[in-house]
Amino acid sequence: MGVVLTACTPPSVQEKLPAAMGNATPVSSPAVVDEPAGEVISLPEQLSKVTELDHIGEIVAVRAGAVVGVGTVDQLRAGRLVTVPVDAACGGISAAPASNEFVLGCPDGVYGIPTSVANTADDAAGDATGEEGDGGETAELPTANPVLLQATDQPVTAAVKTTSGMIFAGSSDREDVDVYQDGEKTTIRVEDPTDAMIAVPVSGGEDSVYRINRRTTIIQNINVANKSAGAVLRVGLGVGTITPGAEGMALATDTIGKQFGVYLTHDVIRLHQTTPTTGAPWAIAWDDKRQQVWVATTDDNKIRRYQLGSGQGEELEAYNSIENTQSLVALPNGMILAASATGTDVQAITP
């Protein structure tokens, strides 16, 4: 991985949990926002108030309710992301890099959005840069449709597709995860419903699959090889978001406890280290180029960079962010993208 992780667990808030915890939500941003660092890119109206960002390589997915915009950063700047309509009730996006598609769990099944849809913007007729046409209306963005990967008999709100092609589908109101492989379904009983789920590739082996529940602030791994539930760990005082790291690593923010955790799993999930954050963290991203971690803290509108190592991570620097940054990704070229959940902008930082 290029980073040094120890097997020890430093003292953390996990050792002194209060009676009231969990149910974490992003802390509100200050009313006054300092000048954001880097470049601020305005989004088309259809993609304002971003609910999440994800990426596969240099292709970015921008989710805003019932629309997902897909494209490169250049397409983002030009206002020509390809828009993909989705059911607003679909859950969060996950990345499946092996099959080059973004995956969503929806009321009638698991859907995929191929990264190749970004190419359709080059073939779309008309100008979608926001200029008005003869009719006085703003030109529409190029569009594409999601692909049904797996029909389900119950609604899905969290889904991932592994490198080997297995689909894991969970729900925020059921204590089970369905696994689909070669036309067969296996149902796994899990600890509490699933609010978010990720699959993290591992060189030479099956992906590591993790899931979280915010009400009880837990993280649990799924044993992919034998399709069974793994161990359960408490994530501090209130887990916020979870994201893939390197080689089976998962990163999770503890919004209430103001820290983030690094998790690994082979036979059993383990917390390898926690790192305190100056503000209340929500979004988190793994920077594969630098082998570092980026965290957005909404209570002070900052994006911070951390170096992992033995014991706990070290904060290296902080940048001013746009308001209510609740989505964050680190692209392979080292660019950091952040999106506002209440505004109309995406912020691009190149350290």
Coordinates of C-alpha atoms in Angstrom, one line a residue:
M1 CA 0.0 0.0 0.0
G2 CA 2.9 2.3 0.4
V3 CA 1.8 3.3 3.9
V4 CA 2.8 1.8 7.3
L5 CA 0.0 0.5 9.4
T6 CA 0.4 -1.0 12.8
A7 CA -1.8 -3.6 14.3
C8 CA -2.2 -1.7 17.5
T9 CA -5.2 0.5 18.2
P10 CA -4.4 3.8 19.8
P11 CA -6.7 5.1 22.6
S12 CA -9.9 6.5 21.0
V13 CA -13.5 7.5 21.9
Q14 CA -14.4 3.8 21.3
E15 CA -13.2 3.1 24.9
K16 CA -15.7 5.5 26.5
L17 CA -18.9 5.4 24.7
P18 CA -21.8 7.5 26.1
A19 CA -25.3 6.2 26.3
A20 CA -26.5 8.5 23.5
M21 CA -24.5 8.0 20.2
G22 CA -25.0 7.2 16.6
N23 CA -27.4 8.7 14.1
A24 CA -24.7 11.0 12.8
T25 CA -25.5 13.7 10.3
P26 CA -23.2 16.3 8.7
V27 CA -22.6 19.3 11.0
S28 CA -24.0 22.5 9.5
S29 CA -21.5 24.9 7.8
P30 CA -20.9 28.4 9.1
A31 CA -22.9 31.2 7.6
V32 CA -19.8 33.0 6.3
V33 CA -17.5 31.0 3.9
D34 CA -13.9 32.0 3.4
E35 CA -12.5 32.2 -0.2
P36 CA -12.4 28.5 -1.4
A37 CA -9.1 27.1 -2.5
G38 CA -8.4 26.1 -6.0
E39 CA -11.0 26.3 -8.8
V40 CA -14.8 26.6 -8.2
I41 CA -16.8 25.1 -11.1
S42 CA -20.5 25.9 -11.4
L43 CA -22.8 23.0 -12.1
P44 CA -25.8 22.9 -14.4
E45 CA -29.1 23.4 -12.6
Q46 CA -30.0 19.7 -13.0
L47 CA -26.9 18.8 -10.9
S48 CA -27.1 21.4 -8.1
K49 CA -27.2 20.3 -4.5
V50 CA -24.9 17.3 -5.0
T51 CA -25.7 14.3 -2.8
E52 CA -22.5 12.3 -3.7
L53 CA -19.4 12.1 -5.9
D54 CA -17.6 9.0 -7.0
H55 CA -15.0 8.2 -9.7
I56 CA -13.5 5.4 -11.7
G57 CA -10.1 6.5 -13.0
E58 CA -10.6 10.0 -14.4
I59 CA -14.3 9.5 -15.0
V60 CA -16.4 11.3 -12.3
A61 CA -20.0 10.6 -11.3
V62 CA -22.0 13.5 -9.8
R63 CA -25.3 12.6 -8.1
A64 CA -28.0 15.1 -7.5
G65 CA -31.2 13.3 -6.5
A66 CA -32.8 11.8 -9.6
V67 CA -29.9 12.6 -11.9
V68 CA -26.3 11.3 -12.2
G69 CA -23.9 13.3 -14.3
V70 CA -20.9 11.3 -15.8
G71 CA -17.8 12.6 -17.5
T72 CA -14.3 13.9 -17.1
V73 CA -13.2 17.1 -15.3
D74 CA -13.0 18.9 -18.7
Q75 CA -16.6 17.9 -19.4
L76 CA -17.5 19.1 -15.9
R77 CA -15.9 22.5 -16.6
A78 CA -17.6 22.8 -20.0
G79 CA -21.0 21.9 -18.5
R80 CA -21.3 18.8 -20.7
L81 CA -21.5 15.9 -18.3
V82 CA -23.7 13.2 -19.7
T83 CA -26.9 13.0 -17.5
V84 CA -28.4 9.6 -16.5
P85 CA -31.9 9.7 -15.0
V86 CA -32.3 7.4 -11.9
D87 CA -35.1 6.8 -9.4
A88 CA -34.7 9.3 -6.6
A89 CA -35.3 6.4 -4.2
C90 CA -32.1 4.7 -5.4
G91 CA -29.3 4.5 -2.8
G92 CA -25.8 5.7 -2.9
I93 CA -23.4 5.2 -5.8
S94 CA -20.5 2.7 -5.6
A95 CA -17.6 2.2 -8.0
A96 CA -17.0 -1.1 -9.8
P97 CA -13.6 -0.4 -11.4
A98 CA -13.2 -4.0 -12.8
S99 CA -16.3 -3.6 -15.0
N100 CA -16.0 0.2 -15.4
E101 CA -19.4 1.0 -14.1
F102 CA -21.0 2.9 -11.3
V103 CA -23.5 0.8 -9.3
L104 CA -26.8 1.8 -7.6
G105 CA -29.3 -0.1 -5.6
C106 CA -32.8 0.9 -6.6
P107 CA -36.5 0.0 -5.7
D108 CA -36.6 -2.7 -8.5
G109 CA -33.1 -3.9 -8.7
V110 CA -29.4 -3.1 -9.0
Y111 CA -28.4 -0.8 -11.9
G112 CA -25.1 0.1 -13.5
I113 CA -23.9 3.2 -15.3
P114 CA -21.0 2.4 -17.6
T115 CA -18.2 4.9 -17.6
S116 CA -18.4 4.7 -21.4
V117 CA -21.5 6.9 -21.4
A118 CA -19.2 9.9 -21.0
N119 CA -18.2 9.4 -24.6
T120 CA -21.7 10.1 -25.8
A121 CA -21.2 13.8 -25.0
D122 CA -18.9 14.1 -28.1
D123 CA -21.7 12.8 -30.4
A124 CA -24.6 14.7 -28.9
A125 CA -26.1 17.4 -31.1
G126 CA -26.3 21.0 -30.1
D127 CA -24.5 23.0 -27.6
A128 CA -25.0 22.1 -23.9
T129 CA -22.8 24.8 -22.4
G130 CA -25.7 26.8 -21.1
E131 CA -26.1 29.1 -24.1
E132 CA -29.7 29.8 -25.2
G133 CA -31.0 28.5 -28.5
D134 CA -33.4 30.0 -30.9
G135 CA -36.3 29.1 -28.7
G136 CA -34.9 31.0 -25.8
E137 CA -34.4 27.8 -23.7
T138 CA -31.2 26.4 -22.3
A139 CA -29.9 23.5 -24.3
E140 CA -30.3 20.1 -22.6
L141 CA -27.3 18.1 -21.6
P142 CA -26.6 14.8 -23.4
T143 CA -28.3 11.8 -21.8
A144 CA -27.9 8.1 -21.3
N145 CA -29.8 5.4 -19.5
P146 CA -28.7 3.1 -16.6
V147 CA -28.5 -0.7 -17.2
L148 CA -30.3 -3.2 -15.1
L149 CA -27.6 -5.5 -13.7
Q150 CA -29.9 -7.6 -11.4
A151 CA -33.6 -7.5 -10.8
T152 CA -34.6 -7.9 -7.1
D153 CA -37.8 -8.8 -5.4
Q154 CA -37.3 -6.2 -2.7
P155 CA -36.0 -2.6 -2.8
V156 CA -32.3 -2.1 -2.6
T157 CA -30.6 1.0 -1.2
A158 CA -26.9 -0.1 -1.0
A159 CA -25.2 -2.2 -3.6
V160 CA -21.7 -3.1 -4.8
K161 CA -20.3 -5.3 -7.6
T162 CA -17.0 -7.0 -6.9
T163 CA -14.1 -7.6 -9.2
S164 CA -15.2 -11.2 -9.8
G165 CA -18.7 -10.0 -10.7
M166 CA -20.6 -10.8 -7.5
I167 CA -23.4 -8.3 -6.6
F168 CA -24.1 -7.6 -3.0
A169 CA -27.4 -5.8 -2.3
G170 CA -28.6 -4.4 1.0
S171 CA -31.3 -2.1 2.4
S172 CA -31.6 0.6 5.0
D173 CA -34.7 -1.1 6.4
R174 CA -33.7 -4.8 6.4
E175 CA -31.2 -6.8 8.3
D176 CA -29.9 -8.9 5.4
V177 CA -27.7 -8.7 2.4
D178 CA -28.5 -10.6 -0.8
V179 CA -25.6 -12.0 -2.9
Y180 CA -26.1 -12.7 -6.6
Q181 CA -23.6 -14.9 -8.5
D182 CA -24.1 -16.9 -11.6
G183 CA -27.9 -16.7 -11.4
E184 CA -28.0 -17.8 -7.8
K185 CA -29.1 -15.8 -4.8
T186 CA -27.7 -16.2 -1.2
T187 CA -29.2 -14.2 1.7
I188 CA -26.9 -13.2 4.5
R189 CA -28.3 -12.1 7.9
V190 CA -26.4 -9.1 9.1
E191 CA -26.2 -6.8 12.2
D192 CA -28.7 -4.0 11.7
P193 CA -29.8 -2.6 8.3
T194 CA -27.2 -1.3 5.7
D195 CA -26.9 2.5 5.2
A196 CA -23.8 2.3 2.9
M197 CA -21.6 -0.5 1.4
I198 CA -18.3 -0.6 -0.4
A199 CA -16.2 -3.2 -2.2
V200 CA -12.5 -2.7 -2.1
P201 CA -10.3 -4.6 -4.6
V202 CA -7.4 -6.8 -3.3
S203 CA -4.6 -7.9 -5.5
G204 CA -4.7 -11.6 -6.2
G205 CA -7.9 -12.2 -4.1
E206 CA -11.5 -11.5 -3.6
D207 CA -12.6 -7.9 -2.8
S208 CA -13.1 -6.8 0.8
V209 CA -16.8 -5.8 1.3
Y210 CA -17.8 -3.5 4.2
R211 CA -21.1 -2.1 5.3
I212 CA -22.1 0.5 7.9
N213 CA -25.2 1.4 10.0
R214 CA -25.4 4.9 11.3
R215 CA -28.0 4.4 13.9
T216 CA -25.9 2.0 15.9
T217 CA -22.6 3.4 14.4
I218 CA -21.2 0.0 13.4
I219 CA -19.0 -1.3 10.6
Q220 CA -19.2 -4.9 9.5
N221 CA -17.4 -6.9 6.8
I222 CA -18.9 -9.5 4.6
N223 CA -16.9 -12.7 4.0
V224 CA -17.0 -12.7 0.2
A225 CA -15.6 -16.2 -0.4
N226 CA -18.1 -18.0 1.8
K227 CA -20.9 -15.5 1.5
S228 CA -21.3 -14.9 5.3
A229 CA -21.5 -12.1 7.7
G230 CA -18.2 -11.0 9.3
A231 CA -17.4 -9.4 12.6
V232 CA -18.9 -6.1 13.9
L233 CA -17.0 -3.1 15.2
R234 CA -18.2 0.1 16.7
V235 CA -17.1 3.2 14.8
G236 CA -16.5 5.7 17.6
L237 CA -19.5 7.9 18.5
G238 CA -21.2 8.3 15.1
V239 CA -20.1 6.9 11.8
G240 CA -20.6 9.3 8.9
T241 CA -19.3 7.9 5.6
I242 CA -17.2 5.1 4.4
T243 CA -14.9 4.9 1.3
P244 CA -12.5 2.4 -0.3
G245 CA -8.8 2.8 0.4
A246 CA -5.9 0.7 -1.0
E247 CA -5.7 -3.1 -1.1
G248 CA -8.8 -4.0 0.9
M249 CA -8.6 -0.9 3.2
A250 CA -11.8 1.0 4.3
L251 CA -11.8 4.5 5.6
A252 CA -14.7 5.7 7.8
T253 CA -15.4 9.1 9.4
D254 CA -16.6 9.4 13.0
T255 CA -18.5 12.6 12.7
I256 CA -19.5 12.9 16.4
G257 CA -16.1 11.8 17.7
K258 CA -14.2 14.0 15.3
Q259 CA -11.9 11.4 14.0
F260 CA -11.5 8.9 11.2
G261 CA -10.6 5.2 11.3
V262 CA -8.6 2.9 9.0
Y263 CA -10.0 -0.7 8.7
L264 CA -8.6 -3.8 7.1
T265 CA -9.9 -7.3 6.9
H266 CA -8.5 -10.6 5.9
D267 CA -10.1 -13.3 8.1
V268 CA -11.6 -10.7 10.4
I269 CA -12.2 -7.0 10.3
R270 CA -9.7 -5.0 12.4
L271 CA -9.4 -1.3 13.3
H272 CA -5.8 -0.5 12.6
Q273 CA -5.7 3.2 13.7
T274 CA -7.8 6.3 14.4
T275 CA -6.8 9.8 13.7
P276 CA -8.4 12.9 15.3
T277 CA -9.6 15.7 13.1
T278 CA -9.7 19.4 13.9
G279 CA -13.3 19.7 12.8
A280 CA -16.4 17.4 12.4
P281 CA -15.6 15.1 9.5
W282 CA -18.2 13.8 7.0
A283 CA -16.7 13.0 3.5
I284 CA -13.4 11.2 3.2
A285 CA -11.3 10.1 0.2
W286 CA -8.3 8.0 -0.4
D287 CA -5.5 9.6 -2.5
D288 CA -3.9 6.7 -4.3
K289 CA -1.3 8.9 -6.0
R290 CA 0.1 10.2 -2.6
Q291 CA -1.0 7.3 -0.5
Q292 CA -2.8 9.8 1.8
V293 CA -6.2 10.6 3.1
W294 CA -8.4 13.7 2.6
V295 CA -11.2 14.7 4.9
A296 CA -13.9 17.4 4.6
T297 CA -15.0 19.0 7.9
T298 CA -18.3 20.8 7.5
D299 CA -18.3 22.7 10.8
D300 CA -15.4 24.9 9.7
N301 CA -15.5 24.5 5.9
K302 CA -12.1 22.9 5.5
I303 CA -10.6 20.0 3.5
R304 CA -7.6 18.5 5.3
R305 CA -4.8 16.2 4.1
Y306 CA -3.4 13.4 6.3
Q307 CA -0.4 11.2 6.2
L308 CA -0.9 7.7 7.6
G309 CA 1.8 6.0 9.6
S310 CA 2.4 4.2 12.8
G311 CA 0.1 5.0 15.7
Q312 CA -2.1 7.6 14.2
G313 CA -2.2 9.8 11.1
E314 CA -0.7 13.3 10.9
E315 CA -2.5 16.4 9.5
L316 CA -0.3 17.9 6.8
E317 CA -2.3 20.9 5.6
A318 CA -5.8 22.4 5.3
Y319 CA -7.7 24.2 2.5
N320 CA -10.8 26.4 2.6
S321 CA -13.7 24.5 1.1
I322 CA -17.0 25.5 -0.4
E323 CA -20.0 25.4 1.9
N324 CA -21.4 22.1 3.1
T325 CA -18.9 19.8 1.4
Q326 CA -20.4 16.4 1.9
S327 CA -18.8 14.7 -1.1
L328 CA -15.1 14.2 -1.8
V329 CA -13.0 12.2 -4.2
A330 CA -9.3 12.1 -5.1
L331 CA -8.6 11.4 -8.8
P332 CA -5.6 9.4 -10.0
N333 CA -3.8 12.5 -11.3
G334 CA -3.9 14.0 -7.8
M335 CA -6.8 16.4 -8.2
I336 CA -9.2 16.6 -5.3
L337 CA -12.9 17.3 -6.1
A338 CA -15.4 18.4 -3.5
A339 CA -19.1 19.1 -3.9
S340 CA -21.6 21.2 -1.9
A341 CA -24.8 19.5 -0.8
T342 CA -26.6 22.9 -0.6
G343 CA -24.9 25.0 -3.3
T344 CA -24.3 24.7 -7.1
D345 CA -20.6 24.2 -7.2
V346 CA -17.8 21.7 -7.4
Q347 CA -14.4 22.6 -6.1
A348 CA -11.2 21.4 -7.7
I349 CA -7.9 21.5 -5.8
T350 CA -4.6 20.5 -7.2
P351 CA -2.1 20.5 -4.2

